[in-house]
Coordinates of C-alpha atoms and ligand atoms in Angstrom, one line a residue:
M1 CA 103.5 138.8 270.2
T2 CA 100.2 137.1 269.5
N3 CA 100.0 134.2 267.1
T4 CA 97.6 134.8 264.2
P5 CA 96.1 131.4 263.1
Q6 CA 97.3 130.5 259.6
P7 CA 94.5 130.4 257.0
P8 CA 94.1 127.0 255.5
P9 CA 95.7 126.4 252.0
S10 CA 93.4 127.5 249.2
H11 CA 92.3 125.1 246.5
D12 CA 90.6 125.8 243.1
L13 CA 87.8 123.7 244.3
V14 CA 86.5 121.9 247.4
G15 CA 84.1 119.1 246.7
I16 CA 81.4 118.2 249.3
G17 CA 80.6 114.5 249.0
F18 CA 82.6 111.7 247.2
G19 CA 79.9 109.7 245.5
P20 CA 80.0 108.9 241.8
S21 CA 79.6 112.6 240.7
N22 CA 82.5 114.0 242.7
V23 CA 84.7 110.9 242.0
A24 CA 84.1 111.7 238.3
L25 CA 85.1 115.3 239.1
A26 CA 88.3 114.1 240.8
I27 CA 89.1 112.1 237.8
G28 CA 88.4 115.1 235.5
L29 CA 90.7 117.2 237.8
R30 CA 93.5 114.6 237.5
E31 CA 93.2 114.5 233.7
Q32 CA 93.1 118.3 233.6
R33 CA 96.4 118.4 235.5
E34 CA 97.9 115.9 233.2
R35 CA 96.9 118.1 230.2
A36 CA 98.1 121.2 232.0
A37 CA 101.5 119.6 232.6
A38 CA 102.0 119.5 228.8
D39 CA 100.5 123.0 228.2
P40 CA 102.0 125.8 230.1
A41 CA 99.2 128.1 229.1
A42 CA 96.7 126.0 231.0
P43 CA 97.0 126.4 234.8
P44 CA 96.6 123.1 236.7
L45 CA 93.6 123.1 239.0
S46 CA 93.8 121.8 242.5
G47 CA 91.0 120.2 244.5
V48 CA 90.2 118.4 247.7
F49 CA 87.0 116.4 248.5
L50 CA 85.3 115.8 251.8
E51 CA 83.3 112.6 252.4
R52 CA 81.3 111.7 255.5
Q53 CA 81.7 107.9 255.1
A54 CA 84.8 106.2 256.2
E55 CA 85.4 104.7 252.8
F56 CA 83.8 104.8 249.3
G57 CA 80.2 103.4 249.3
W58 CA 77.2 103.9 247.0
H59 CA 73.8 102.7 248.1
R60 CA 75.4 99.7 249.8
G61 CA 72.1 98.7 251.3
M62 CA 70.7 98.0 247.8
L63 CA 73.5 95.9 246.4
L64 CA 71.2 93.0 246.1
D65 CA 72.5 89.7 244.6
D66 CA 71.0 89.8 241.1
A67 CA 70.3 93.5 240.8
T68 CA 71.7 95.0 237.6
M69 CA 72.4 98.6 236.6
Q70 CA 69.5 100.4 234.9
V71 CA 71.9 102.4 232.8
S72 CA 74.4 101.3 230.2
F73 CA 78.0 100.7 231.4
L74 CA 79.1 103.1 228.6
K75 CA 77.6 105.9 230.8
D76 CA 80.4 105.3 233.3
L77 CA 82.3 108.1 235.0
V78 CA 84.4 109.2 232.0
T79 CA 83.6 107.6 228.6
T80 CA 81.1 110.1 227.2
R81 CA 83.5 113.0 228.1
N82 CA 86.7 111.3 227.3
P83 CA 86.5 107.8 225.6
A84 CA 90.3 107.5 225.7
S85 CA 90.4 107.8 229.6
D86 CA 91.8 104.8 231.4
F87 CA 89.1 105.3 234.1
G88 CA 86.3 103.7 232.0
F89 CA 84.4 100.6 232.9
L90 CA 86.3 98.6 230.2
S91 CA 89.6 99.6 231.7
Y92 CA 88.3 98.4 235.1
L93 CA 87.3 95.1 233.5
H94 CA 90.7 94.7 231.9
A95 CA 92.4 95.4 235.2
A96 CA 90.1 92.9 236.9
G97 CA 90.9 90.2 234.3
R98 CA 87.2 89.9 233.2
L99 CA 87.1 91.8 229.9
H100 CA 86.6 88.8 227.7
D101 CA 84.1 87.2 230.1
F102 CA 82.1 90.4 230.1
I103 CA 82.1 90.7 226.3
N104 CA 80.8 87.1 226.1
H105 CA 78.0 88.1 228.5
K106 CA 76.6 90.4 225.8
T107 CA 75.1 92.9 228.2
L108 CA 75.2 96.7 228.6
F109 CA 73.9 96.3 232.2
P110 CA 76.5 95.0 234.7
L111 CA 75.5 93.8 238.2
R112 CA 75.2 96.6 240.6
T113 CA 77.7 94.9 242.8
E114 CA 80.2 94.9 239.9
F115 CA 79.5 98.5 239.1
H116 CA 80.0 99.4 242.7
D117 CA 83.4 97.7 242.6
Y118 CA 84.2 99.7 239.4
L119 CA 83.3 103.0 241.3
A120 CA 85.4 102.0 244.3
W121 CA 88.3 101.2 241.9
C122 CA 88.0 104.7 240.5
A123 CA 87.6 106.3 243.9
D124 CA 90.7 104.5 245.1
R125 CA 92.8 105.7 242.2
V126 CA 92.0 109.3 243.0
G127 CA 92.0 108.7 246.7
D128 CA 94.8 111.2 247.3
Q129 CA 92.3 114.0 246.8
V130 CA 89.7 112.9 249.4
R131 CA 89.4 113.1 253.1
Y132 CA 87.1 110.4 254.3
G133 CA 85.3 110.5 257.6
A134 CA 84.9 114.3 257.2
E135 CA 81.3 115.5 257.3
A136 CA 80.7 119.0 255.9
V137 CA 78.7 120.9 258.5
G138 CA 78.9 124.5 257.2
V139 CA 80.3 126.9 254.6
E140 CA 81.7 130.2 255.6
P141 CA 82.5 133.2 253.4
V142 CA 86.0 134.5 253.0
R143 CA 86.0 138.1 251.8
D144 CA 88.7 139.8 249.8
E145 CA 90.1 143.3 250.4
G146 CA 87.1 144.7 248.4
G147 CA 84.7 143.0 250.8
R148 CA 83.5 140.5 248.1
I149 CA 83.1 136.8 248.9
A150 CA 86.0 135.5 246.9
Q151 CA 86.5 132.2 248.6
L152 CA 84.7 129.8 250.9
D153 CA 85.7 127.8 253.9
V154 CA 84.0 124.4 254.2
V155 CA 83.9 123.4 257.8
A156 CA 84.0 119.6 258.3
R157 CA 83.6 117.5 261.5
T158 CA 85.9 114.5 261.6
A159 CA 85.2 111.1 263.2
D160 CA 87.1 112.1 266.3
G161 CA 84.9 115.2 266.8
A162 CA 87.5 117.7 265.6
Y163 CA 86.7 120.5 263.1
H164 CA 88.7 121.1 260.0
R165 CA 88.5 123.8 257.4
S166 CA 89.1 123.5 253.6
R167 CA 89.3 126.7 251.6
G168 CA 88.3 126.9 248.0
R169 CA 87.8 129.5 245.3
N170 CA 84.9 127.2 244.2
V171 CA 82.8 124.6 246.0
V172 CA 81.1 121.7 244.3
F173 CA 78.2 120.2 246.1
A174 CA 77.4 116.6 245.4
P175 CA 75.8 115.4 248.7
G176 CA 73.7 112.7 247.0
L177 CA 70.1 111.8 247.7
T178 CA 68.3 111.5 251.0
P179 CA 65.7 108.7 251.6
R180 CA 62.2 110.1 251.4
L181 CA 59.4 109.0 253.8
P182 CA 55.7 109.6 253.8
A183 CA 54.5 112.4 256.0
G184 CA 54.4 111.3 259.6
A185 CA 56.4 108.0 259.0
R186 CA 59.1 107.3 261.6
L187 CA 62.0 104.9 261.2
S188 CA 62.7 102.3 263.9
G189 CA 64.2 98.9 264.4
R190 CA 61.1 97.4 262.6
V191 CA 60.3 100.3 260.2
W192 CA 63.0 100.9 257.6
H193 CA 63.7 102.8 254.3
N194 CA 65.0 100.5 251.6
E195 CA 68.3 102.5 251.5
Y196 CA 69.6 100.4 254.4
L197 CA 67.8 97.1 253.5
L198 CA 70.9 94.8 253.5
Q199 CA 72.3 96.3 256.7
R200 CA 68.9 95.9 258.4
L201 CA 68.5 92.3 257.2
E202 CA 71.9 91.3 258.6
G203 CA 71.4 88.5 261.1
L204 CA 67.7 87.9 260.3
D205 CA 68.4 84.7 258.3
A206 CA 68.9 82.7 261.5
A207 CA 65.9 81.2 263.2
P208 CA 63.3 82.3 264.0
A209 CA 63.2 83.8 260.5
P210 CA 60.8 86.7 259.8
R211 CA 57.3 85.6 258.9
S212 CA 56.0 88.7 257.2
F213 CA 57.1 92.0 255.5
V214 CA 55.3 95.0 254.1
V215 CA 56.9 96.9 251.3
V216 CA 55.4 100.3 250.4
G217 CA 56.0 101.8 246.9
A218 CA 55.9 100.6 243.3
G219 CA 59.2 101.9 241.9
Q220 CA 62.4 99.9 241.1
S221 CA 63.6 99.9 244.7
A222 CA 60.2 98.5 246.0
A223 CA 60.1 95.8 243.3
E224 CA 63.8 94.8 244.0
C225 CA 63.1 94.7 247.8
V226 CA 60.0 92.5 247.3
E227 CA 61.8 90.1 245.0
H228 CA 64.8 89.9 247.4
L229 CA 62.6 89.3 250.5
Y230 CA 60.4 86.8 248.8
R231 CA 63.5 84.8 247.6
R232 CA 65.6 85.2 250.8
F233 CA 62.8 84.2 253.3
P234 CA 61.0 81.3 251.7
E235 CA 58.6 80.9 254.6
A236 CA 57.7 84.6 254.8
Q237 CA 54.7 86.5 253.3
V238 CA 55.6 89.7 251.5
H239 CA 52.9 92.3 251.3
T240 CA 53.2 95.1 248.7
V241 CA 51.3 98.3 249.1
F242 CA 51.0 100.9 246.4
T243 CA 48.4 103.3 244.9
R244 CA 48.8 102.1 241.3
Y245 CA 46.8 99.2 239.9
G246 CA 50.0 97.3 239.0
Y247 CA 53.7 97.8 238.6
S248 CA 54.4 99.8 235.5
P249 CA 57.4 99.2 233.2
S250 CA 60.2 101.8 232.8
D251 CA 60.4 103.3 229.3
D252 CA 63.9 102.7 228.1
S253 CA 63.0 102.8 224.4
P254 CA 65.7 104.6 222.3
F255 CA 63.8 107.8 221.4
A256 CA 62.6 108.3 225.0
N257 CA 66.2 107.6 226.2
R258 CA 67.3 110.7 224.5
I259 CA 65.9 112.6 227.5
F260 CA 69.2 111.6 229.3
D261 CA 71.5 112.9 226.5
P262 CA 73.6 116.0 227.0
E263 CA 71.7 117.8 224.3
A264 CA 68.5 117.3 226.3
V265 CA 70.0 119.3 229.1
D266 CA 70.4 122.3 226.7
D267 CA 66.8 121.8 225.5
F268 CA 65.4 121.5 229.0
Y269 CA 67.5 124.4 230.3
G270 CA 66.2 126.8 227.6
A271 CA 62.6 125.8 227.9
S272 CA 59.8 127.8 229.7
T273 CA 58.6 126.6 233.1
E274 CA 55.4 125.3 231.5
T275 CA 57.3 123.3 228.9
K276 CA 59.7 121.9 231.5
A277 CA 56.7 120.6 233.5
E278 CA 55.3 119.0 230.3
I279 CA 58.6 117.3 229.5
M280 CA 58.9 115.9 233.0
G281 CA 55.2 114.8 232.8
Y282 CA 55.7 113.0 229.5
H283 CA 58.9 111.3 230.5
R284 CA 58.7 110.7 234.2
N285 CA 58.2 107.0 233.4
T286 CA 61.8 106.7 232.1
N287 CA 62.9 106.9 235.7
Y288 CA 60.3 107.4 238.5
S289 CA 57.7 105.0 239.9
V290 CA 58.6 102.4 237.3
V291 CA 60.1 98.9 237.2
D292 CA 62.4 97.0 234.8
P293 CA 60.1 94.8 232.7
D294 CA 62.1 91.7 233.4
L295 CA 61.6 92.2 237.1
I296 CA 57.9 92.7 236.6
D297 CA 57.8 89.3 234.8
T298 CA 59.8 87.7 237.6
L299 CA 57.3 89.0 240.2
Y300 CA 54.3 88.0 238.2
Q301 CA 55.6 84.5 237.8
A302 CA 56.2 84.3 241.5
A303 CA 52.6 85.5 242.2
Y304 CA 51.2 83.0 239.7
Q305 CA 53.1 80.1 241.1
D306 CA 51.8 81.0 244.5
K307 CA 48.3 80.8 243.1
V308 CA 48.9 77.4 241.6
K309 CA 50.3 76.1 244.9
G310 CA 47.6 77.9 246.9
T311 CA 50.2 79.6 249.2
E312 CA 49.9 83.3 248.2
R313 CA 53.2 84.4 249.8
L314 CA 53.3 87.5 247.6
R315 CA 50.3 89.6 248.6
M316 CA 49.5 92.6 246.4
H317 CA 47.6 95.5 248.0
N318 CA 47.2 97.6 244.9
T319 CA 45.2 100.8 244.7
S320 CA 46.0 101.0 248.4
R321 CA 47.7 103.1 250.9
V322 CA 49.1 102.7 254.4
A323 CA 46.5 104.4 256.7
D324 CA 48.1 103.6 260.0
V325 CA 51.2 102.0 261.5
R326 CA 51.3 100.7 265.1
E327 CA 54.5 99.2 266.5
G328 CA 54.5 96.7 269.3
P329 CA 57.1 94.6 271.0
G330 CA 56.4 91.6 268.6
G331 CA 55.9 93.5 265.3
V332 CA 54.1 96.1 263.3
T333 CA 50.4 96.3 262.6
V334 CA 50.0 98.1 259.3
T335 CA 46.5 99.2 258.4
V336 CA 46.1 99.1 254.6
E337 CA 43.3 101.1 253.1
D338 CA 41.9 99.9 249.7
L339 CA 41.3 103.1 247.9
A340 CA 38.9 101.5 245.4
G341 CA 36.6 99.7 247.9
G342 CA 37.3 101.7 251.1
K343 CA 38.1 98.5 253.1
H344 CA 40.7 98.6 255.8
T345 CA 42.8 95.5 256.4
A346 CA 45.2 95.1 259.4
V347 CA 48.4 93.3 258.3
E348 CA 50.6 91.9 261.0
A349 CA 54.2 92.2 259.9
D350 CA 57.6 91.7 261.4
Y351 CA 59.1 94.6 259.4
L352 CA 57.8 97.5 257.2
V353 CA 60.0 98.8 254.4
Y354 CA 59.3 102.2 252.9
A355 CA 60.6 102.1 249.3
T356 CA 59.2 105.6 248.7
G357 CA 62.0 107.2 246.8
Y358 CA 64.6 109.9 247.4
S359 CA 64.9 113.7 247.6
A360 CA 67.8 115.8 246.5
A361 CA 69.5 117.9 249.2
D362 CA 69.1 121.7 249.0
P363 CA 72.6 123.2 249.3
R364 CA 71.2 126.2 251.1
G365 CA 70.9 124.1 254.2
L366 CA 74.7 124.1 254.5
L367 CA 75.4 127.7 253.3
G368 CA 74.4 129.5 256.5
E369 CA 74.5 133.3 256.1
L370 CA 75.6 132.7 252.4
A371 CA 72.1 131.4 251.6
E372 CA 70.8 135.0 251.5
H373 CA 73.0 135.6 248.5
V374 CA 71.5 132.7 246.5
V375 CA 69.0 133.8 243.9
G376 CA 65.6 132.0 244.1
D377 CA 63.2 131.2 241.3
S378 CA 59.5 132.0 241.4
E379 CA 58.9 128.8 243.4
G380 CA 61.6 129.4 245.9
R381 CA 64.0 126.9 244.4
P382 CA 67.6 127.9 243.9
A383 CA 68.3 129.4 240.5
V384 CA 71.2 127.6 238.7
E385 CA 73.2 128.8 235.7
R386 CA 73.7 126.5 232.7
D387 CA 77.2 125.6 233.9
Y388 CA 75.7 124.4 237.2
R389 CA 76.8 127.4 239.1
L390 CA 74.4 128.5 241.8
A391 CA 73.1 132.0 240.8
T392 CA 74.2 134.4 243.5
S393 CA 74.3 138.1 244.2
D394 CA 77.3 140.0 242.6
E395 CA 78.9 140.1 246.1
V396 CA 79.8 136.5 245.6
T397 CA 82.7 136.2 243.2
C398 CA 83.6 132.6 244.0
G399 CA 81.7 129.7 242.4
I400 CA 79.2 127.3 244.1
Y401 CA 78.5 124.5 241.7
L402 CA 75.9 121.7 242.0
Q403 CA 76.0 118.1 241.0
G404 CA 72.5 116.9 241.7
G405 CA 69.5 119.0 242.9
T406 CA 69.2 120.6 239.5
E407 CA 66.2 118.6 238.1
H408 CA 64.1 121.8 238.0
T409 CA 66.7 123.6 235.8
H410 CA 68.7 120.9 234.0
G411 CA 66.2 118.1 233.7
I412 CA 65.7 114.4 234.6
S413 CA 69.3 113.3 234.4
S414 CA 70.2 115.6 237.3
S415 CA 70.4 112.9 239.9
L416 CA 71.4 110.0 237.6
L417 CA 74.7 108.6 236.3
S418 CA 73.7 109.2 232.6
N419 CA 75.2 112.6 232.3
V420 CA 77.8 112.7 235.1
A421 CA 80.9 112.4 232.8
V422 CA 79.8 115.3 230.5
R423 CA 78.6 117.4 233.4
V424 CA 82.0 117.3 235.3
G425 CA 83.7 118.4 232.0
E426 CA 81.3 121.4 231.8
I427 CA 82.0 122.3 235.5
L428 CA 85.7 122.0 235.1
D429 CA 85.6 124.1 231.9
A430 CA 83.6 126.8 233.8
I431 CA 86.1 126.7 236.7
S432 CA 89.1 126.8 234.4
A433 CA 87.6 129.8 232.5
R434 CA 86.9 131.7 235.8
T435 CA 90.4 130.8 237.1
G436 CA 92.0 132.0 233.9
A437 CA 90.0 135.2 234.0
A438 CA 90.6 136.1 237.6
V439 CA 94.0 136.8 239.2
R440 CA 94.3 134.2 242.0
P441 CA 94.4 135.7 245.5
E442 CA 97.9 134.4 246.3
E443 CA 99.2 135.7 242.9
A444 CA 97.6 139.1 243.7
A445 CA 99.5 139.0 247.0
A446 CA 102.7 138.1 245.2
F447 CA 102.3 141.0 242.9
G448 CA 101.4 143.3 245.9
R449 CA 97.9 144.0 244.5
Ligands
NAP501 P1 60.8 106.2 242.9 O1 61.0 105.7 241.5 O2 60.7 107.6 243.2 O3 59.5 105.4 243.4 C1 59.0 105.7 244.7 C2 57.7 104.9 244.9 O4 57.2 105.2 246.2 C3 56.6 105.2 244.0 O5 55.8 104.1 243.7 C4 55.8 106.3 244.7 O6 54.4 106.3 244.3 C5 55.9 105.7 246.1 N1 55.7 106.8 247.1 C6 56.3 108.0 247.2 N2 55.9 108.7 248.2 C7 54.9 107.9 248.8 C8 54.1 108.1 249.9 N3 54.1 109.2 250.7 N4 53.2 107.1 250.3 C9 53.2 105.9 249.5 N5 53.9 105.7 248.5 C10 54.8 106.7 248.1 O7 62.0 105.6 243.8 P2 62.9 104.3 243.7 O8 62.1 103.2 243.3 O9 63.8 104.3 244.9 O10 63.9 104.7 242.4 C11 64.7 105.9 242.5 C12 65.8 105.8 241.4 O11 66.7 104.8 241.8 C13 65.3 105.5 240.0 O12 66.2 106.1 239.1 C14 65.6 104.0 239.9 O13 65.8 103.5 238.6 C15 66.9 103.9 240.7 N6 67.1 102.5 241.2 C16 68.0 101.8 240.5 C17 68.2 100.5 240.8 C18 69.2 99.7 240.0 O14 70.0 100.2 239.3 N7 69.1 98.3 240.0 C19 67.6 99.9 242.0 C20 66.7 100.7 242.7 C21 66.5 102.1 242.3 P3 53.8 107.4 243.3 O15 54.1 106.8 241.9 O16 52.4 107.4 243.6 O17 54.6 108.7 243.6

């Protein structure tokens, strides 16, 4: 008698990634199960999450000392979906014994380190649903008796090199953002992306301390890197290179901020391609290539004090671009081209930091043969339904949902925290509705169908 391998247990959803979006989903799942326990008509949903990292971590390399959140703490993982949840930031503060101190602080914008601690506190409390150290490397279709793709197996590689399958009637992708580099740029021991800034700086404080850095970009990450390097290495020169004339402030005025509201997702989703492009054009400066005005003031003050002292440690190469990078044993020679005057300047630096932004992952990279079932839009991007389900051929009856990577369909809040709480509610409602409508495979088996 041959042994047939047992199929893995089937879940209502398998989450890929366990950053803030899928932690919020795990909280939503837990709250859904608590409601279902009190309401026999609502079937409880089961879920499991896979995370490549060994423990929860969110942009750890940018947890700089004084950096604050750019979004109100009220846009935490739950409050805008369920203000009564005990997973809100205020519950965290209460548990940490800092609620009154925070109130006295009179701010909506906690330190990033504190918000990271909040996220880790949430992740820990729903940690029974996650498998850490498991990197999703592929998704395989599981067909029902009618030949339709009714479930998916997510194949994950674990730290010991073993492979593991998680089966779900739905998969929710939340792989996060990938550091973006200029074409042709290559990372090395001296050339970094800001994503890993703090890790790369470890051990550099000891003598001989670095003498010179180049930071490329003019967004929030670039400005934070410049400020951190300038302050941390008081003997070093910090060169900034960007194509703008000067750092530009982020627009967080109240009417413009409505672009991050849940209603804006409806408006954006229903708009024509032309109108979508216009909205993004008008309001790009709420998020991209912009800097918090207080930080701009801090940097200006530093540059001015340099002038007074005649030191010029902060060297601005505005309307400029990096034309060439040569790495040698002792450092990096960065050729900076002044786009206004055409002059080329060779800057000798110990380290070059690209703070050139992030890209959202395309889920089709993981989908293998399933990718051919994904409907594409006129520009080849994946089409996504309003409930964040990837549009697929009718052969696919399971759900593939996206958290992130939907800026082209759902707007600018796609990769941000602003709308996470409401979005996971929408995804869970969609999955609940589909679960209620469909007879689950194991129930079908139980009924002999
Ligand atoms: P970003 O806003 O996309 O800015 C990227 C910068 O790099 C821009 O100045 C861009 O210039 C430049 N750039 C892009 N490609 C380039 C190329 N090939 N060559 C030269 N320059 C290039 O990215 P970010 O600053 O990392 O910010 C991303 C998000 O993270 C934002 O939502 C931001 O608020 C958030 N963030 C938050 C915090 C915080 O909470 N404290 C800290 C850091 C970041 P162009 O304008 O010409 O494209």
